[in-house]
Short mmCIF file of C-alpha atoms and ligand atoms in Angstrom, two decimals:
data_model
loop_
_atom_site.label_atom_id
_atom_site.label_comp_id
_atom_site.label_asym_id
_atom_site.label_seq_id
_atom_site.Cartn_x
_atom_site.Cartn_y
_atom_site.Cartn_z
CA MET W 713 -19.77 18.63 0.01
CA ASP W 714 -19.71 21.01 -2.90
CA PHE W 715 -17.06 20.10 -5.46
CA TYR W 716 -18.42 22.59 -7.98
CA ASP W 717 -15.08 24.35 -8.56
CA TYR W 718 -13.35 21.07 -9.28
CA GLU W 719 -16.02 19.21 -11.23
CA HIS W 720 -14.45 19.56 -14.68
CA ARG W 721 -11.10 18.30 -13.33
CA LEU W 722 -12.66 15.42 -11.38
CA SER W 723 -14.48 14.03 -14.39
CA ARG W 724 -11.30 13.45 -16.45
CA PRO W 725 -9.72 9.99 -16.82
CA VAL W 726 -6.99 9.26 -14.26
CA ARG W 727 -4.20 9.18 -16.85
CA VAL W 728 -5.06 12.77 -17.83
CA LYS W 729 -5.11 13.88 -14.20
CA ILE W 730 -1.71 12.45 -13.27
CA PRO W 731 0.44 15.33 -14.65
CA ASP W 732 -1.49 17.68 -12.32
CA PHE W 733 0.09 15.92 -9.35
CA GLN W 734 3.68 16.07 -10.46
CA THR W 735 6.37 18.39 -11.77
CA GLY W 736 8.07 16.56 -14.61
CA GLU W 737 8.77 13.08 -13.30
CA ARG W 738 8.60 14.17 -9.68
CA LEU W 739 5.44 13.54 -7.67
CA ASN W 740 4.10 16.48 -5.63
CA HIS W 741 0.90 14.92 -4.34
CA ILE W 742 0.15 11.24 -3.86
CA ILE W 743 -3.46 10.71 -4.86
CA PHE W 744 -3.69 7.71 -7.21
CA ALA W 745 -1.93 4.34 -7.28
CA ASP W 746 -1.40 4.88 -11.00
CA GLN W 747 1.07 7.67 -10.20
CA LEU W 748 3.44 5.06 -8.81
CA THR W 749 5.43 3.78 -11.77
CA ARG W 750 7.94 0.95 -11.54
CA PRO W 751 10.98 3.28 -11.37
CA THR W 752 9.31 5.32 -8.59
CA ILE W 753 8.39 2.17 -6.65
CA GLU W 754 11.96 0.91 -7.07
CA ARG W 755 13.39 4.21 -5.84
CA LEU W 756 11.11 4.30 -2.79
CA ALA W 757 11.76 0.64 -1.96
CA ARG W 758 15.55 1.16 -2.00
CA THR W 759 15.18 4.25 0.21
CA ALA W 760 13.00 2.20 2.57
CA ASP W 761 15.73 -0.48 2.70
CA ARG W 762 18.33 2.15 3.59
CA ILE W 763 16.16 3.75 6.28
CA ARG W 764 15.55 0.30 7.72
CA THR W 765 19.27 -0.51 7.89
CA LEU W 766 20.22 2.91 9.28
CA SER W 767 17.58 2.53 11.97
CA ASN W 768 19.55 -0.41 13.37
CA SER W 769 22.25 1.86 14.75
CA THR W 770 22.14 4.79 17.16
CA GLU W 771 24.20 6.86 14.76
CA GLY W 772 21.92 6.05 11.81
CA CYS W 773 18.82 6.84 13.88
CA ARG W 774 20.32 10.17 14.89
CA PHE W 775 21.07 11.06 11.27
CA LEU W 776 17.50 10.21 10.23
CA ARG W 777 15.94 12.09 13.13
CA ASP W 778 17.86 15.23 12.19
CA LEU W 779 17.04 14.97 8.51
CA LEU W 780 13.64 16.69 8.47
CA HIS W 781 13.41 18.04 12.02
CA TYR W 782 12.33 21.43 10.65
CA LYS W 783 9.22 19.98 8.93
CA ARG W 784 5.73 19.53 10.34
CA ALA W 785 3.03 17.09 9.19
CA MET W 786 -0.73 17.18 9.65
CA LEU W 787 -2.46 13.83 9.93
CA TYR W 788 -6.05 14.65 8.98
CA PHE W 789 -7.80 11.32 9.43
CA THR W 790 -11.53 11.74 9.79
CA GLN W 791 -12.24 8.12 8.85
CA PRO W 792 -11.16 5.30 11.20
CA SER W 793 -7.59 4.10 10.80
CA THR W 794 -5.04 2.29 12.92
CA ARG W 795 -2.16 1.20 10.69
CA THR W 796 -2.15 3.96 8.10
CA PHE W 797 -2.35 6.65 10.77
CA LEU W 798 0.17 5.12 13.15
CA SER W 799 2.65 4.04 10.51
CA PHE W 800 2.67 7.54 9.02
CA GLU W 801 3.12 8.95 12.51
CA ALA W 802 5.97 6.51 13.20
CA ALA W 803 7.47 7.35 9.77
CA CYS W 804 7.42 11.04 10.71
CA GLN W 805 9.08 10.22 14.04
CA ILE W 806 11.85 8.31 12.27
CA LEU W 807 12.64 11.38 10.13
CA GLY W 808 12.24 13.90 12.95
CA ILE W 809 9.07 15.42 11.41
CA ALA W 810 6.74 16.83 14.09
CA CYS W 811 3.13 15.61 13.77
CA SER W 812 -0.27 16.98 14.65
CA GLU W 813 -3.61 15.33 14.10
CA VAL W 814 -7.30 15.87 13.58
CA ARG W 815 -9.11 12.56 13.82
CA ASP W 816 -12.59 13.68 14.63
CA THR W 817 -14.28 16.74 13.18
CA LYS W 818 -16.32 17.02 16.40
CA THR W 819 -13.17 18.46 17.97
CA SER W 820 -12.38 20.83 15.08
CA SER W 821 -14.11 23.92 13.73
CA GLU W 822 -15.88 21.76 11.16
CA SER W 823 -18.36 21.18 14.01
CA LYS W 824 -19.08 24.94 13.83
CA GLY W 825 -19.80 24.78 10.13
CA GLU W 826 -16.29 25.37 8.75
CA SER W 827 -15.91 23.73 5.35
CA PRO W 828 -13.34 20.93 5.05
CA PHE W 829 -11.68 23.04 2.32
CA ASP W 830 -11.15 25.89 4.79
CA SER W 831 -9.76 23.39 7.30
CA MET W 832 -7.38 22.14 4.65
CA ARG W 833 -6.19 25.61 3.73
CA MET W 834 -5.55 26.31 7.43
CA PHE W 835 -3.51 23.12 7.74
CA SER W 836 -1.37 24.26 4.84
CA SER W 837 -0.65 27.47 6.78
CA TYR W 838 0.82 25.58 9.72
CA PHE W 839 2.21 22.37 8.23
CA ASP W 840 4.47 21.23 5.41
CA VAL W 841 2.50 18.16 4.30
CA VAL W 842 -1.06 16.97 4.85
CA ILE W 843 -1.66 13.23 5.03
CA MET W 844 -5.36 12.58 4.93
CA ARG W 845 -8.12 10.00 4.96
CA SER W 846 -11.69 11.03 4.47
CA LYS W 847 -14.90 9.17 3.93
CA ILE W 848 -15.72 11.67 1.20
CA PRO W 849 -14.58 10.12 -2.10
CA GLN W 850 -12.34 12.43 -4.17
CA PHE W 851 -11.84 14.91 -1.34
CA ALA W 852 -8.06 14.32 -1.23
CA GLU W 853 -7.95 14.82 -4.99
CA CYS W 854 -9.82 18.14 -4.69
CA CYS W 855 -7.45 19.24 -1.92
CA ALA W 856 -4.52 18.59 -4.26
CA TYR W 857 -6.20 20.78 -6.92
CA MET W 858 -6.74 23.47 -4.31
CA MET W 859 -3.01 23.36 -3.45
CA ASN W 860 -2.12 23.55 -7.15
CA ASP W 861 -4.33 26.61 -7.59
CA LEU W 862 -2.59 28.23 -4.63
CA ARG W 863 0.78 27.45 -6.16
CA HIS W 864 -0.22 28.99 -9.46
CA THR W 865 -1.01 32.22 -7.67
CA SER W 866 2.25 32.03 -5.68
CA ARG W 867 0.56 31.34 -2.39
CA ARG W 868 1.54 28.83 0.26
CA ASN W 869 0.75 25.25 -0.71
CA VAL W 870 1.86 21.84 0.54
CA PRO W 871 1.86 18.25 -0.73
CA VAL W 872 -1.25 16.17 -0.10
CA VAL W 873 -0.98 12.44 0.55
CA ASN W 874 -4.05 10.27 0.20
CA GLY W 875 -4.22 7.77 3.06
CA GLY W 876 -7.34 6.06 1.67
CA ALA W 877 -10.29 7.58 -0.18
CA GLY W 878 -13.71 6.08 -0.82
CA ALA W 879 -13.79 2.55 -2.23
CA ASP W 880 -11.34 3.42 -4.95
CA GLU W 881 -7.90 4.45 -3.89
CA HIS W 882 -5.32 3.63 -1.26
CA PRO W 883 -2.03 4.34 -3.03
CA THR W 884 0.32 4.13 -0.04
CA GLN W 885 -1.17 0.78 1.01
CA ALA W 886 -0.51 -0.51 -2.51
CA LEU W 887 3.05 0.73 -2.18
CA LEU W 888 3.67 -1.16 1.05
CA ASP W 889 1.96 -4.23 -0.38
CA ILE W 890 4.25 -4.22 -3.42
CA TYR W 891 7.27 -3.68 -1.18
CA THR W 892 6.19 -6.66 0.94
CA ILE W 893 5.66 -8.85 -2.13
CA GLU W 894 9.06 -7.85 -3.51
CA ARG W 895 10.74 -8.82 -0.25
CA ALA W 896 8.80 -12.08 0.02
CA MET W 897 9.67 -13.03 -3.57
CA ASP W 898 13.34 -12.26 -3.04
CA PHE W 899 13.74 -15.67 -1.34
CA PHE W 900 16.57 -14.32 0.74
CA ASP W 901 17.65 -16.47 3.62
CA GLU W 902 20.22 -15.53 6.23
CA ARG W 903 21.78 -18.97 5.89
CA ASP W 904 22.35 -18.53 2.13
CA SER W 905 25.95 -19.31 1.18
CA SER W 906 27.92 -19.89 -2.02
CA ASN W 907 27.15 -23.63 -1.70
CA ARG W 908 23.47 -23.36 -1.02
CA THR W 909 20.73 -20.79 -1.32
CA LEU W 910 17.09 -20.97 -0.40
CA LEU W 911 16.22 -20.28 -4.03
CA ASP W 912 18.26 -23.33 -5.19
CA GLU W 913 16.42 -25.46 -2.68
CA LEU W 914 13.02 -24.14 -3.72
CA ARG W 915 13.89 -24.73 -7.36
CA ARG W 916 14.31 -28.44 -6.72
CA ARG W 917 10.65 -28.57 -5.83
CA TYR W 918 9.44 -25.72 -8.06
CA PRO W 919 11.57 -25.77 -11.22
CA GLY W 920 11.61 -22.47 -13.06
CA LEU W 921 10.96 -20.42 -9.92
CA ARG W 922 12.50 -16.96 -10.21
CA LYS W 923 13.03 -14.05 -7.88
CA GLY W 924 10.82 -11.01 -8.20
CA ILE W 925 7.25 -9.89 -8.77
CA ASP W 926 7.14 -10.65 -12.51
CA GLY W 927 5.66 -13.89 -13.79
CA LYS W 928 3.73 -14.89 -10.66
CA ILE W 929 0.14 -15.72 -9.77
CA TYR W 930 -1.56 -13.39 -7.29
CA GLY W 931 -4.84 -14.42 -5.65
CA PHE W 932 -7.33 -11.97 -4.15
CA CYS W 933 -10.09 -13.10 -1.83
CA GLY W 934 -12.76 -11.34 0.23
CA ASP W 935 -14.45 -8.07 -0.62
CA ILE W 936 -13.04 -7.54 -4.08
CA ARG W 937 -15.71 -5.07 -5.11
CA ARG W 938 -15.43 -2.64 -2.22
CA GLY W 939 -11.85 -3.15 -1.01
CA ARG W 940 -9.85 -0.12 -2.11
CA THR W 941 -6.59 -1.87 -1.25
CA ILE W 942 -7.28 -4.51 -3.91
CA ARG W 943 -8.06 -1.90 -6.55
CA SER W 944 -4.89 0.05 -5.87
CA LEU W 945 -2.62 -2.99 -5.58
CA THR W 946 -3.90 -4.64 -8.77
CA GLN W 947 -3.16 -1.40 -10.60
CA LEU W 948 0.44 -1.50 -9.44
CA LEU W 949 0.77 -5.20 -10.23
CA SER W 950 -0.49 -4.59 -13.76
CA GLN W 951 2.82 -2.84 -14.49
CA TYR W 952 4.78 -6.06 -13.93
CA LYS W 953 5.49 -8.66 -16.61
CA ASN W 954 3.38 -11.80 -17.02
CA VAL W 955 1.48 -11.51 -13.78
CA SER W 956 -1.79 -13.40 -13.40
CA LEU W 957 -4.48 -12.07 -11.10
CA TYR W 958 -6.93 -14.62 -9.73
CA PHE W 959 -10.06 -13.30 -7.99
CA ILE W 960 -11.83 -15.65 -5.60
CA ALA W 961 -15.34 -14.63 -4.56
CA PRO W 962 -18.83 -16.09 -4.34
CA PRO W 963 -20.25 -15.91 -7.87
CA GLY W 964 -23.09 -13.54 -8.71
CA THR W 965 -22.78 -11.59 -5.47
CA LYS W 966 -21.85 -8.07 -4.50
CA LEU W 967 -18.36 -9.21 -3.51
CA GLY W 968 -16.82 -10.07 -6.86
CA LEU W 969 -14.76 -8.20 -9.41
CA THR W 970 -16.46 -5.12 -10.88
CA GLN W 971 -16.74 -4.80 -14.64
CA ASP W 972 -14.84 -1.55 -14.43
CA LEU W 973 -11.76 -3.07 -12.73
CA ARG W 974 -11.93 -6.20 -14.93
CA GLN W 975 -11.92 -3.96 -17.99
CA ARG W 976 -9.13 -1.78 -16.69
CA LEU W 977 -6.92 -4.83 -16.06
CA ASN W 978 -7.84 -6.46 -19.38
CA ASP W 979 -6.97 -3.24 -21.19
CA ARG W 980 -3.51 -3.48 -19.67
CA GLY W 981 -3.13 -7.02 -20.93
CA VAL W 982 -3.24 -8.68 -17.50
CA ASP W 983 -4.27 -12.31 -17.27
CA VAL W 984 -7.42 -12.02 -15.11
CA ARG W 985 -9.26 -15.14 -13.93
CA GLU W 986 -12.23 -15.50 -11.62
CA PHE W 987 -12.98 -18.44 -9.32
CA SER W 988 -15.78 -19.30 -6.96
CA SER W 989 -13.61 -21.05 -4.37
CA PHE W 990 -10.06 -22.03 -3.41
CA GLU W 991 -10.90 -25.54 -4.57
CA GLU W 992 -11.98 -24.63 -8.07
CA ARG W 993 -9.53 -26.01 -10.60
CA ASP W 994 -7.29 -24.03 -12.87
CA ASP W 995 -5.62 -26.19 -15.54
CA GLY W 996 -6.65 -29.18 -13.41
CA VAL W 997 -5.08 -27.94 -10.16
CA PRO W 998 -7.04 -26.41 -7.24
CA VAL W 999 -6.46 -22.66 -7.21
CA ILE W 1000 -5.10 -22.63 -3.65
CA GLU W 1001 -2.19 -24.81 -4.78
CA LYS W 1002 -1.31 -22.57 -7.70
CA LEU W 1003 -0.95 -19.20 -5.97
CA ASP W 1004 2.43 -17.56 -5.36
CA CYS W 1005 0.77 -14.91 -3.24
CA LEU W 1006 -2.66 -14.69 -1.62
CA TYR W 1007 -4.08 -11.30 -0.65
CA MET W 1008 -6.94 -11.75 1.81
CA THR W 1009 -9.32 -8.94 2.71
CA ARG W 1010 -12.21 -8.47 5.09
CA ILE W 1011 -15.82 -7.91 4.08
CA GLN W 1012 -16.34 -4.14 4.30
CA ARG W 1013 -19.42 -4.50 6.48
CA GLU W 1014 -19.58 -0.82 7.39
CA HIS W 1015 -20.61 -0.10 3.77
CA ASN W 1016 -23.48 -2.61 3.77
CA SER W 1017 -26.95 -1.47 2.81
CA ALA W 1018 -29.95 -3.27 4.33
CA GLU W 1019 -30.14 -5.23 1.09
CA ASP W 1020 -26.44 -6.24 1.35
CA GLU W 1021 -26.99 -7.39 4.93
CA GLN W 1022 -29.76 -9.65 3.74
CA GLU W 1023 -27.68 -11.01 0.85
CA PHE W 1024 -24.62 -11.68 3.02
CA ARG W 1025 -26.71 -13.42 5.68
CA GLU W 1026 -27.76 -15.95 3.07
CA LEU W 1027 -24.23 -16.54 1.80
CA ASP W 1028 -21.95 -19.30 3.00
CA LEU W 1029 -18.76 -17.32 3.49
CA SER W 1030 -16.92 -20.21 5.18
CA GLN W 1031 -15.39 -21.08 1.81
CA TYR W 1032 -13.65 -17.72 1.70
CA LYS W 1033 -11.76 -18.18 4.94
CA LEU W 1034 -8.29 -19.56 5.22
CA THR W 1035 -7.69 -22.62 7.36
CA PRO W 1036 -4.39 -24.23 8.45
CA GLU W 1037 -5.30 -27.15 6.13
CA LEU W 1038 -5.61 -24.84 3.12
CA VAL W 1039 -2.36 -23.07 4.01
CA ALA W 1040 -0.57 -26.44 4.26
CA ARG W 1041 -1.51 -27.08 0.63
CA MET W 1042 -0.11 -23.76 -0.61
CA LYS W 1043 3.34 -23.55 -2.17
CA SER W 1044 5.95 -23.63 0.57
CA TYR W 1045 7.20 -20.13 -0.35
CA ALA W 1046 3.78 -18.56 -1.03
CA ALA W 1047 3.09 -15.28 0.77
CA ILE W 1048 -0.17 -14.54 2.56
CA LEU W 1049 -0.94 -10.84 2.88
CA HIS W 1050 -3.82 -8.92 4.42
CA PRO W 1051 -4.04 -5.13 4.69
CA PHE W 1052 -5.74 -5.53 8.10
CA PRO W 1053 -7.86 -5.07 10.08
CA ARG W 1054 -8.93 -8.69 9.88
CA ASP W 1055 -12.46 -9.30 11.03
CA SER W 1056 -12.30 -11.23 14.27
CA GLU W 1057 -15.96 -12.22 13.99
CA VAL W 1058 -15.75 -13.50 10.42
CA GLY W 1059 -12.23 -14.89 10.88
CA GLU W 1060 -11.00 -14.73 7.27
CA ILE W 1061 -7.53 -15.51 8.63
CA PRO W 1062 -7.62 -17.42 11.92
CA THR W 1063 -4.80 -16.61 14.36
CA THR W 1064 -3.62 -20.24 14.14
CA ILE W 1065 -2.00 -19.29 10.83
CA ASP W 1066 -0.05 -16.34 12.23
CA ASN W 1067 3.14 -18.28 12.94
CA ASP W 1068 3.28 -20.03 9.58
CA SER W 1069 6.27 -18.83 7.57
CA ARG W 1070 3.88 -17.92 4.74
CA ALA W 1071 2.02 -15.36 6.90
CA HIS W 1072 3.48 -11.97 5.99
CA TYR W 1073 0.76 -9.64 7.32
CA PHE W 1074 2.55 -8.40 10.43
CA ARG W 1075 5.74 -7.80 8.45
CA GLN W 1076 3.58 -6.09 5.83
CA ALA W 1077 2.33 -3.57 8.43
CA ARG W 1078 5.92 -2.85 9.56
CA ASN W 1079 7.01 -2.46 5.93
CA GLY W 1080 4.38 0.27 5.74
CA MET W 1081 6.29 2.33 8.27
CA TRP W 1082 9.59 2.08 6.32
CA ILE W 1083 8.15 2.79 2.91
CA ARG W 1084 6.03 5.67 4.19
CA ALA W 1085 9.17 7.16 5.72
CA ALA W 1086 10.80 6.75 2.29
CA LEU W 1087 7.84 8.47 0.66
CA LEU W 1088 8.03 11.45 3.03
CA ALA W 1089 11.79 11.74 2.47
CA TYR W 1090 11.10 11.70 -1.29
CA LEU W 1091 8.38 14.36 -1.05
CA PHE W 1092 10.80 16.62 0.83
CA ASP W 1093 13.51 15.86 -1.70
CA SER W 1094 15.77 14.30 0.93
CA ASP W 1095 16.00 10.72 -0.27
CA SER W 1096 19.27 11.34 -2.10
CA THR W 1097 20.74 12.69 1.17
CA ILE W 1098 19.80 9.34 2.75
CA THR W 1099 21.48 7.47 -0.11
CA ASP W 1100 24.71 9.51 0.25
CA TYR W 1101 24.81 9.04 4.00
CA TYR W 1102 24.02 5.33 3.64
CA ASP W 1103 26.83 4.82 1.13
CA ASP W 1104 29.36 6.48 3.48
CA PHE W 1105 27.95 4.62 6.44
CA THR W 1106 28.16 1.17 4.85
CA ARG W 1107 31.59 1.97 3.35
CA GLU W 1108 32.87 2.75 6.86
CA ILE W 1109 31.50 -0.53 8.18
CA ARG W 1110 33.02 -2.44 5.24
CA ASP W 1111 36.41 -0.75 5.73
CA TYR W 1112 36.27 -1.50 9.45
CA ASN W 1113 35.54 -5.17 8.73
CA VAL W 1114 38.36 -5.42 6.19
CA ASP W 1115 40.77 -3.87 8.73
CA ALA W 1116 39.56 -6.22 11.43
CA ILE W 1117 40.17 -9.25 9.19
C1 NCD L 1439 -7.65 -0.85 4.78
C2 NCD L 1439 -8.43 0.39 4.41
O1 NCD L 1439 -8.61 1.27 5.25
O2 NCD L 1439 -8.80 0.47 3.27
N1 NCD L 1439 -6.91 -0.76 5.94
C3 NCD L 1439 -5.66 -0.21 5.89
O3 NCD L 1439 -5.47 0.92 5.52
N2 NCD L 1439 -4.64 -1.01 6.25
C4 NCD L 1439 -8.42 -2.08 4.68
C5 NCD L 1439 -9.75 -2.19 5.37
O4 NCD L 1439 -10.22 -1.30 6.04
O5 NCD L 1439 -10.34 -3.26 5.20
#
């Protein structure tokens, strides 16, 4: 595709591009993980919590469904997707946003030679937000520039949300991953009381353990080079204090950490370490036993060249699969995440692990729905309406409980 008009903007460093996607502190388009600062993540996570709680009652659901019933979203997903597509669709349904979709350009006018830019401009005529995934790297970014140019000439334009682009960026996945990690590292237990909390109990075995994302060890295993979810998540994690990122991949292969990401993380002062297996020792202890969180990914086989196929055939990937025995050796509170899909042929996470309390990947997918709903509410400037309603709603419940007592 011809990006000629956008070339000079595309070639800039990400930090220079970021102001193009926001007005002041407020994000207009969601294109890069680096746009998501800690305060923004915090704001979206709290909105997600409120949406989640409100969704437990008929009244709360009704409020949410009315909130944005006058908005329409286009889901333009021309690259395969299950979770990102469906969780955005479900998020729209929660907020009453009507959705339409194009998932295959064979059924759109692109099959008659229409340019994807024309398609995009048409979507902006009918809809109020475009959520998109394309196999063309940087296409979502260019669409955001196109919308900005339209805005500058006072023509109709809408926010663009990147639902996964090339091998580089998947900002909303990183957002749901961080939200999942935050919840997992909250060590909240329904049976917590003033005499005993789960955290107190864990501290007996793991002295010095603290709540939160800061100060923990995060392991990444699988296709580190080509997995866009890892790139985006590590960028978000690099904003937290004293985090260590451990990358586990077969050495000297096409799966390991790229120099570019290594450099980017080093520049941000992150403690980056690379290991060839879960058994390799770090300060004398096997890596698997040191991790607070393990982020597994699948090998991105669809991107293999003939040469990659050959190289991977010769590799013993069995060492990069989780087993119930390995999981049993992990810290009792450690969280196992996976963006999914998992590869049922390779079996990087066998289903026998699914019911272990450390397996968070199904919860992670559901968290995606809540935080994407929060993101849409934010983009339409309605998250403060949710907060106000939530405060009244919980105050009423509290008052009712006090009266009942
Ligand atoms: C990921 C993606 O598309 O990058 N899936 C997702 O969005 N949950 C991961 C993958 O395809 O491996």
